Amino acid sequence: MDYRDNYFMANSSNHGWYRCVSCGKSFRKGDIDIDHILPQHHGGSDDLDNLQCMCKHCNRSKQDDTRHSVEDYAAAMIDELEYPKHHQERFTIGY
């Protein structure tokens, strides 16, 4: 199983819809990318806390840009502290 499968198993959807963390639009599973907050070639891992939903457009625009990686990672950690994984769908699904 790869990191994409692991992400979808750990994060439930709202009837198959997922929300892009960048633009906020909702997409079906097949139309959303699972992005590494800290890119792999910069030492980022496939751990769930380094992954986020991004639409293909936003992910392609980001590419390997690390300017927002620290803020994105910190936001993911704060969300996890405030809303543990069993409530994580609040941040990863679309409506």
CSV table of N, CA and C in Angstrom, one decimal:
chain,number,residue,atom,x,y,z
A,1,MET,N,0.8,-1.2,0.0
A,1,MET,CA,0.0,0.0,0.0
A,1,MET,C,0.9,1.3,0.0
A,2,ASP,N,0.5,2.2,-0.8
A,2,ASP,CA,1.4,3.4,-0.9
A,2,ASP,C,0.8,4.5,0.0
A,3,TYR,N,1.5,5.7,0.0
A,3,TYR,CA,1.1,6.8,0.9
A,3,TYR,C,-0.3,7.3,0.6
A,4,ARG,N,-0.7,7.3,-0.7
A,4,ARG,CA,-2.0,7.8,-1.1
A,4,ARG,C,-3.1,6.9,-0.5
A,5,ASP,N,-2.9,5.6,-0.6
A,5,ASP,CA,-3.9,4.6,0.0
A,5,ASP,C,-4.0,4.8,1.5
A,6,ASN,N,-2.8,5.0,2.1
A,6,ASN,CA,-2.8,5.1,3.6
A,6,ASN,C,-3.5,6.4,4.0
A,7,TYR,N,-3.4,7.5,3.2
A,7,TYR,CA,-4.0,8.7,3.5
A,7,TYR,C,-5.6,8.5,3.5
A,8,PHE,N,-6.0,7.9,2.4
A,8,PHE,CA,-7.5,7.8,2.2
A,8,PHE,C,-8.1,6.8,3.2
A,9,MET,N,-7.3,5.8,3.7
A,9,MET,CA,-7.8,4.9,4.7
A,9,MET,C,-7.9,5.6,6.1
A,10,ALA,N,-7.0,6.6,6.3
A,10,ALA,CA,-7.0,7.3,7.6
A,10,ALA,C,-7.9,8.5,7.7
A,11,ASN,N,-8.3,9.0,6.5
A,11,ASN,CA,-9.2,10.2,6.4
A,11,ASN,C,-10.4,9.8,5.7
A,12,SER,N,-11.6,9.9,6.4
A,12,SER,CA,-12.8,9.6,5.7
A,12,SER,C,-13.3,10.7,4.9
A,13,SER,N,-14.2,10.4,4.0
A,13,SER,CA,-14.7,11.5,3.1
A,13,SER,C,-16.2,11.7,3.3
A,14,ASN,N,-16.7,12.8,2.8
A,14,ASN,CA,-18.1,13.0,2.9
A,14,ASN,C,-18.7,12.6,1.5
A,15,HIS,N,-19.1,11.3,1.5
A,15,HIS,CA,-19.7,10.7,0.3
A,15,HIS,C,-18.8,10.8,-0.9
A,16,GLY,N,-17.5,10.6,-0.7
A,16,GLY,CA,-16.5,10.6,-1.7
A,16,GLY,C,-15.9,11.9,-2.1
A,17,TRP,N,-16.2,13.0,-1.4
A,17,TRP,CA,-15.7,14.3,-1.7
A,17,TRP,C,-14.5,14.7,-0.7
A,18,TYR,N,-13.5,15.3,-1.2
A,18,TYR,CA,-12.3,15.7,-0.4
A,18,TYR,C,-12.1,17.2,-0.7
A,19,ARG,N,-11.6,17.9,0.3
A,19,ARG,CA,-11.4,19.4,0.1
A,19,ARG,C,-9.9,19.7,0.0
A,20,CYS,N,-9.6,20.5,-1.0
A,20,CYS,CA,-8.2,21.0,-1.2
A,20,CYS,C,-7.9,22.0,-0.1
A,21,VAL,N,-6.7,21.7,0.5
A,21,VAL,CA,-6.3,22.6,1.6
A,21,VAL,C,-5.9,24.0,1.2
A,22,SER,N,-5.6,24.1,-0.1
A,22,SER,CA,-5.1,25.3,-0.7
A,22,SER,C,-6.2,26.2,-1.1
A,23,CYS,N,-7.0,25.7,-2.1
A,23,CYS,CA,-8.1,26.6,-2.6
A,23,CYS,C,-9.5,26.4,-2.0
A,24,GLY,N,-9.6,25.3,-1.2
A,24,GLY,CA,-10.9,25.0,-0.5
A,24,GLY,C,-12.0,24.4,-1.3
A,25,LYS,N,-11.7,24.1,-2.6
A,25,LYS,CA,-12.7,23.5,-3.5
A,25,LYS,C,-12.8,22.0,-3.2
A,26,SER,N,-14.0,21.4,-3.4
A,26,SER,CA,-14.2,19.9,-3.2
A,26,SER,C,-14.0,19.1,-4.5
A,27,PHE,N,-13.4,18.0,-4.3
A,27,PHE,CA,-13.1,17.1,-5.5
A,27,PHE,C,-13.3,15.7,-5.1
A,28,ARG,N,-13.6,14.8,-6.1
A,28,ARG,CA,-13.7,13.4,-5.9
A,28,ARG,C,-12.3,12.8,-5.7
A,29,LYS,N,-12.2,11.7,-5.1
A,29,LYS,CA,-11.0,11.0,-4.8
A,29,LYS,C,-10.0,10.9,-6.0
A,30,GLY,N,-10.6,10.6,-7.2
A,30,GLY,CA,-9.7,10.5,-8.4
A,30,GLY,C,-9.2,11.8,-8.9
A,31,ASP,N,-9.7,12.9,-8.4
A,31,ASP,CA,-9.3,14.2,-8.9
A,31,ASP,C,-8.5,15.0,-7.9
A,32,ILE,N,-8.2,14.4,-6.8
A,32,ILE,CA,-7.4,15.0,-5.8
A,32,ILE,C,-6.0,14.4,-5.6
A,33,ASP,N,-5.0,15.2,-5.4
A,33,ASP,CA,-3.7,14.7,-5.1
A,33,ASP,C,-3.4,14.6,-3.6
A,34,ILE,N,-2.6,13.7,-3.2
A,34,ILE,CA,-2.1,13.7,-1.8
A,34,ILE,C,-0.7,14.2,-1.9
A,35,ASP,N,-0.6,15.4,-1.3
A,35,ASP,CA,0.7,16.2,-1.4
A,35,ASP,C,1.5,16.0,-0.2
A,36,HIS,N,2.8,15.9,-0.4
A,36,HIS,CA,3.8,15.9,0.7
A,36,HIS,C,4.0,17.4,1.1
A,37,ILE,N,3.7,17.7,2.4
A,37,ILE,CA,3.9,19.1,2.9
A,37,ILE,C,5.4,19.4,2.7
A,38,LEU,N,6.3,18.6,3.2
A,38,LEU,CA,7.7,18.7,3.0
A,38,LEU,C,8.0,17.7,1.9
A,39,PRO,N,8.4,18.2,0.7
A,39,PRO,CA,8.7,17.3,-0.4
A,39,PRO,C,9.7,16.2,0.0
A,40,GLN,N,9.5,15.0,-0.6
A,40,GLN,CA,10.3,13.9,-0.3
A,40,GLN,C,11.8,14.1,-0.6
A,41,HIS,N,12.1,14.8,-1.7
A,41,HIS,CA,13.5,15.0,-1.9
A,41,HIS,C,14.2,16.1,-1.0
A,42,HIS,N,13.4,16.7,-0.2
A,42,HIS,CA,13.9,17.6,0.9
A,42,HIS,C,13.8,16.9,2.2
A,43,GLY,N,13.6,15.6,2.2
A,43,GLY,CA,13.6,14.8,3.5
A,43,GLY,C,12.2,14.5,4.0
A,44,GLY,N,11.2,14.9,3.3
A,44,GLY,CA,9.8,14.7,3.8
A,44,GLY,C,9.5,13.2,3.7
A,45,SER,N,8.7,12.7,4.7
A,45,SER,CA,8.3,11.3,4.7
A,45,SER,C,6.9,11.1,4.2
A,46,ASP,N,6.6,9.8,4.2
A,46,ASP,CA,5.2,9.4,3.8
A,46,ASP,C,4.3,9.3,5.0
A,47,ASP,N,4.7,9.8,6.2
A,47,ASP,CA,3.9,9.7,7.4
A,47,ASP,C,2.7,10.6,7.1
A,48,LEU,N,1.6,10.2,7.8
A,48,LEU,CA,0.3,10.9,7.6
A,48,LEU,C,0.4,12.3,8.0
A,49,ASP,N,1.2,12.7,8.9
A,49,ASP,CA,1.3,14.1,9.4
A,49,ASP,C,2.1,14.9,8.4
A,50,ASN,N,2.6,14.3,7.3
A,50,ASN,CA,3.3,15.1,6.2
A,50,ASN,C,2.5,15.1,5.0
A,51,LEU,N,1.3,14.6,5.0
A,51,LEU,CA,0.4,14.5,3.8
A,51,LEU,C,-0.8,15.4,3.9
A,52,GLN,N,-1.2,16.0,2.8
A,52,GLN,CA,-2.4,16.8,2.8
A,52,GLN,C,-3.1,16.7,1.4
A,53,CYS,N,-4.4,16.9,1.4
A,53,CYS,CA,-5.2,16.9,0.1
A,53,CYS,C,-4.9,18.2,-0.6
A,54,MET,N,-4.6,18.1,-1.9
A,54,MET,CA,-4.5,19.3,-2.7
A,54,MET,C,-5.1,18.9,-4.1
A,55,CYS,N,-5.8,19.8,-4.7
A,55,CYS,CA,-6.3,19.6,-6.1
A,55,CYS,C,-5.1,19.6,-7.0
A,56,LYS,N,-5.3,19.0,-8.2
A,56,LYS,CA,-4.2,18.8,-9.1
A,56,LYS,C,-3.6,20.2,-9.5
A,57,HIS,N,-4.5,21.2,-9.7
A,57,HIS,CA,-4.0,22.5,-10.1
A,57,HIS,C,-3.1,23.1,-9.0
A,58,CYS,N,-3.6,23.1,-7.7
A,58,CYS,CA,-2.8,23.7,-6.6
A,58,CYS,C,-1.5,22.9,-6.4
A,59,ASN,N,-1.6,21.6,-6.5
A,59,ASN,CA,-0.4,20.8,-6.3
A,59,ASN,C,0.7,21.1,-7.4
A,60,ARG,N,0.2,21.2,-8.6
A,60,ARG,CA,1.2,21.5,-9.7
A,60,ARG,C,1.8,22.9,-9.6
A,61,SER,N,0.9,23.8,-9.1
A,61,SER,CA,1.4,25.2,-8.9
A,61,SER,C,2.5,25.2,-7.8
A,62,LYS,N,2.3,24.4,-6.7
A,62,LYS,CA,3.2,24.3,-5.6
A,62,LYS,C,4.5,23.7,-6.0
A,63,GLN,N,4.5,22.6,-6.8
A,63,GLN,CA,5.6,21.8,-7.2
A,63,GLN,C,6.5,21.4,-6.0
A,64,ASP,N,7.7,21.8,-6.0
A,64,ASP,CA,8.6,21.5,-4.9
A,64,ASP,C,8.9,22.7,-4.0
A,65,ASP,N,8.0,23.7,-4.1
A,65,ASP,CA,8.2,24.9,-3.3
A,65,ASP,C,8.1,24.6,-1.8
A,66,THR,N,9.1,25.0,-1.1
A,66,THR,CA,9.1,24.8,0.4
A,66,THR,C,8.8,26.0,1.2
A,67,ARG,N,8.5,27.1,0.5
A,67,ARG,CA,8.3,28.4,1.3
A,67,ARG,C,7.2,28.3,2.3
A,68,HIS,N,6.1,27.5,2.1
A,68,HIS,CA,5.0,27.4,3.1
A,68,HIS,C,5.0,26.0,3.8
A,69,SER,N,6.1,25.2,3.6
A,69,SER,CA,6.1,23.9,4.2
A,69,SER,C,6.1,24.0,5.7
A,70,VAL,N,6.8,24.9,6.3
A,70,VAL,CA,6.8,24.9,7.8
A,70,VAL,C,5.5,25.4,8.3
A,71,GLU,N,4.8,26.4,7.7
A,71,GLU,CA,3.5,26.8,8.1
A,71,GLU,C,2.5,25.7,7.9
A,72,ASP,N,2.5,25.0,6.8
A,72,ASP,CA,1.6,23.9,6.5
A,72,ASP,C,1.7,22.8,7.5
A,73,TYR,N,3.0,22.4,7.8
A,73,TYR,CA,3.2,21.3,8.7
A,73,TYR,C,2.8,21.7,10.1
A,74,ALA,N,3.1,23.0,10.5
A,74,ALA,CA,2.7,23.4,11.9
A,74,ALA,C,1.2,23.5,12.0
A,75,ALA,N,0.5,23.9,10.9
A,75,ALA,CA,-1.0,23.9,10.9
A,75,ALA,C,-1.6,22.5,11.1
A,76,ALA,N,-1.0,21.6,10.4
A,76,ALA,CA,-1.4,20.2,10.4
A,76,ALA,C,-1.2,19.7,11.9
A,77,MET,N,-0.1,20.0,12.5
A,77,MET,CA,0.2,19.5,13.9
A,77,MET,C,-0.8,20.2,14.9
A,78,ILE,N,-1.1,21.5,14.7
A,78,ILE,CA,-2.0,22.1,15.6
A,78,ILE,C,-3.4,21.5,15.4
A,79,ASP,N,-3.8,21.3,14.2
A,79,ASP,CA,-5.1,20.7,13.9
A,79,ASP,C,-5.2,19.3,14.6
A,80,GLU,N,-4.1,18.5,14.5
A,80,GLU,CA,-4.1,17.2,15.1
A,80,GLU,C,-4.2,17.3,16.6
A,81,LEU,N,-3.6,18.3,17.2
A,81,LEU,CA,-3.7,18.5,18.7
A,81,LEU,C,-5.1,18.9,19.1
A,82,GLU,N,-5.7,19.8,18.3
A,82,GLU,CA,-7.0,20.2,18.7
A,82,GLU,C,-8.1,19.2,18.3
A,83,TYR,N,-7.9,18.5,17.2
A,83,TYR,CA,-8.9,17.6,16.7
A,83,TYR,C,-8.2,16.3,16.3
A,84,PRO,N,-8.1,15.4,17.2
A,84,PRO,CA,-7.4,14.1,16.9
A,84,PRO,C,-8.0,13.4,15.7
A,85,LYS,N,-7.2,12.4,15.2
A,85,LYS,CA,-7.5,11.8,13.9
A,85,LYS,C,-9.0,11.3,13.8
A,86,HIS,N,-9.6,10.9,14.9
A,86,HIS,CA,-11.0,10.5,14.7
A,86,HIS,C,-11.9,11.7,14.4
A,87,HIS,N,-11.5,12.9,14.5
A,87,HIS,CA,-12.2,14.1,14.0
A,87,HIS,C,-11.6,14.7,12.8
A,88,GLN,N,-10.6,14.2,12.3
A,88,GLN,CA,-9.8,14.8,11.2
A,88,GLN,C,-10.6,15.1,10.0
A,89,GLU,N,-11.7,14.3,9.7
A,89,GLU,CA,-12.5,14.6,8.5
A,89,GLU,C,-13.0,16.0,8.4
A,90,ARG,N,-13.0,16.7,9.5
A,90,ARG,CA,-13.4,18.1,9.5
A,90,ARG,C,-12.5,19.0,8.6
A,91,PHE,N,-11.3,18.6,8.4
A,91,PHE,CA,-10.3,19.3,7.7
A,91,PHE,C,-10.0,18.7,6.3
A,92,THR,N,-10.5,17.5,6.0
A,92,THR,CA,-10.1,16.9,4.8
A,92,THR,C,-11.2,16.6,3.8
A,93,ILE,N,-12.4,16.8,4.2
A,93,ILE,CA,-13.5,16.5,3.3
A,93,ILE,C,-14.2,17.7,2.7
A,94,GLY,N,-14.9,17.5,1.7
A,94,GLY,CA,-15.7,18.6,1.1
A,94,GLY,C,-17.2,18.3,1.5
A,95,TYR,N,-18.0,19.3,1.2
A,95,TYR,CA,-19.4,19.2,1.5
A,95,TYR,C,-20.2,19.2,0.2
